[in-house]
GROMACS .gro file of C-alpha atoms in nm:
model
   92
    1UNK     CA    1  10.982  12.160  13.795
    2UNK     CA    2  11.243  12.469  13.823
    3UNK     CA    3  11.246  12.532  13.431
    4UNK     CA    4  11.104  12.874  13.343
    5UNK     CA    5  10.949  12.901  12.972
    6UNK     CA    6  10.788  13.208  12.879
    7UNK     CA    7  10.645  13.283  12.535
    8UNK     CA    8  10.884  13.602  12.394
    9UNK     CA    9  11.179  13.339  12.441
   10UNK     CA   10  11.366  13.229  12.142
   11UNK     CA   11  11.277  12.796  12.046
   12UNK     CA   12  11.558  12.628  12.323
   13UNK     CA   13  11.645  12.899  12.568
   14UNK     CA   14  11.505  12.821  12.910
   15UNK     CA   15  11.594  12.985  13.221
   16UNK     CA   16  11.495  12.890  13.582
   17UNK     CA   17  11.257  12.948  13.845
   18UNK     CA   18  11.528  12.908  14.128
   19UNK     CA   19  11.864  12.958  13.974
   20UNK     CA   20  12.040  12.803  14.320
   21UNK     CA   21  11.873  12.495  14.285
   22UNK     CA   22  12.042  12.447  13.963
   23UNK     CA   23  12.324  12.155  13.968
   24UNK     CA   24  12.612  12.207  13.762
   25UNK     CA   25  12.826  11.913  13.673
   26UNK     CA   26  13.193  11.913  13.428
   27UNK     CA   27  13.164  11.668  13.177
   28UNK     CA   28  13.525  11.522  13.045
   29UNK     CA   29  13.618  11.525  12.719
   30UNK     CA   30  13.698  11.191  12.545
   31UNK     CA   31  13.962  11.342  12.335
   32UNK     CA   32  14.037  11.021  12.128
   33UNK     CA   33  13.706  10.965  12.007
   34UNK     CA   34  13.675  11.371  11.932
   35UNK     CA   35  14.014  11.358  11.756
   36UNK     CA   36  13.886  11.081  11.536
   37UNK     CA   37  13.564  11.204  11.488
   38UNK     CA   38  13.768  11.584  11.364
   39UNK     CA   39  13.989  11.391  11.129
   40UNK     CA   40  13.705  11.237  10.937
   41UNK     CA   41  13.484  11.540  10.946
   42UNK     CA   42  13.365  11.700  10.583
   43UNK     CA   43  13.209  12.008  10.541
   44UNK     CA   44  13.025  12.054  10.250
   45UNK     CA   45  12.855  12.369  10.141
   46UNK     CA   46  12.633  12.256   9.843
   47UNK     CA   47  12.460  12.468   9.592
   48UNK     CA   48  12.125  12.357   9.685
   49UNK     CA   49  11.981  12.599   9.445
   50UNK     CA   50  12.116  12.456   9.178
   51UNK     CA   51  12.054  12.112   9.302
   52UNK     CA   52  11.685  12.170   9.322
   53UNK     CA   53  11.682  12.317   8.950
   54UNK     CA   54  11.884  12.001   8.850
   55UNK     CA   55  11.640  11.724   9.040
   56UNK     CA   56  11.306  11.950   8.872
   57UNK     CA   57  11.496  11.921   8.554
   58UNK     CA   58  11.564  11.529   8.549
   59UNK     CA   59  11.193  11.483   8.697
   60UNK     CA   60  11.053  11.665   8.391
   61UNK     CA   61  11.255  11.441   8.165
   62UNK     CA   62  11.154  11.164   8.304
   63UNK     CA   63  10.777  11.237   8.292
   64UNK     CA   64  10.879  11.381   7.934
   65UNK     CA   65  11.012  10.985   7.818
   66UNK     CA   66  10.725  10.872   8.007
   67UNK     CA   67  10.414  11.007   7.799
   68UNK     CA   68  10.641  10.944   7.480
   69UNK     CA   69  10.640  10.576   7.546
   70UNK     CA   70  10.261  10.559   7.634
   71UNK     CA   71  10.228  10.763   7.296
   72UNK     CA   72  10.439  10.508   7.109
   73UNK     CA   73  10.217  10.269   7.289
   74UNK     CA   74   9.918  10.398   7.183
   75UNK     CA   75  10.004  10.464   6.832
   76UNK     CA   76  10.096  10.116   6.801
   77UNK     CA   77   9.835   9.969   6.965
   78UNK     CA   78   9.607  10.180   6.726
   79UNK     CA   79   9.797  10.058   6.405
   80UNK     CA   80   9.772   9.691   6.542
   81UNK     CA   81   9.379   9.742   6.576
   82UNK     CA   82   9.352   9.903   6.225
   83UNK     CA   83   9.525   9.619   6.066
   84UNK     CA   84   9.337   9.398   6.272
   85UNK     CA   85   9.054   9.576   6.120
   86UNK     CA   86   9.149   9.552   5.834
   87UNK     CA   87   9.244   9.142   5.813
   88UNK     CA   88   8.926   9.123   5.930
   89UNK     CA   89   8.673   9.340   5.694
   90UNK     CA   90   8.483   9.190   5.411
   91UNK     CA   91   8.507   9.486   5.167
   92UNK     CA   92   8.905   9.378   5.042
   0.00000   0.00000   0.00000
């Protein structure tokens, strides 16, 4: 009810209607759990350029050994169906 949004705000900044209805409360720190969670923290700062280029480039290949096989395929099929042809013809 006392939260102010107006459109020219930035996305998450509110402000209030009646600031001194506003309750403000301390929350405690749980130190333990925050020193644990710091020593197993990683920070990564991937090239995620480069990892794009690398993902397009492995996705081409693999449509790439795709068609070959379904050529292979094909052509084989095609041979079969020729000899097939063949075996089968009167004109030997």
């Amino acid at each position: 009810k006392n939260l102010k949004k107006t459109a020219d705000m930035v996305p998450g900044q509110v402000t209030y209607h009646r600031p001194q209805n506003v309750r403000r409360m301390k929350a405690e720190k749980n130190n333990v759990i925050a020193n644990a969670l710091n020593k197993t923290k990683e920070e990564r700062f991937p090239d995620l350029y480069k990892e794009q280029q690398d993902r397009e480039k492995e996705v081409i290949r693999e449509k790439k050994e795709k068609q070959r096989a379904e050529d292979k395929a094909r052509k084989t099929a095609a041979l079969e169906a020729k000899k097939k042809k063949e075996e089968m013809s009167y004109d030997r």
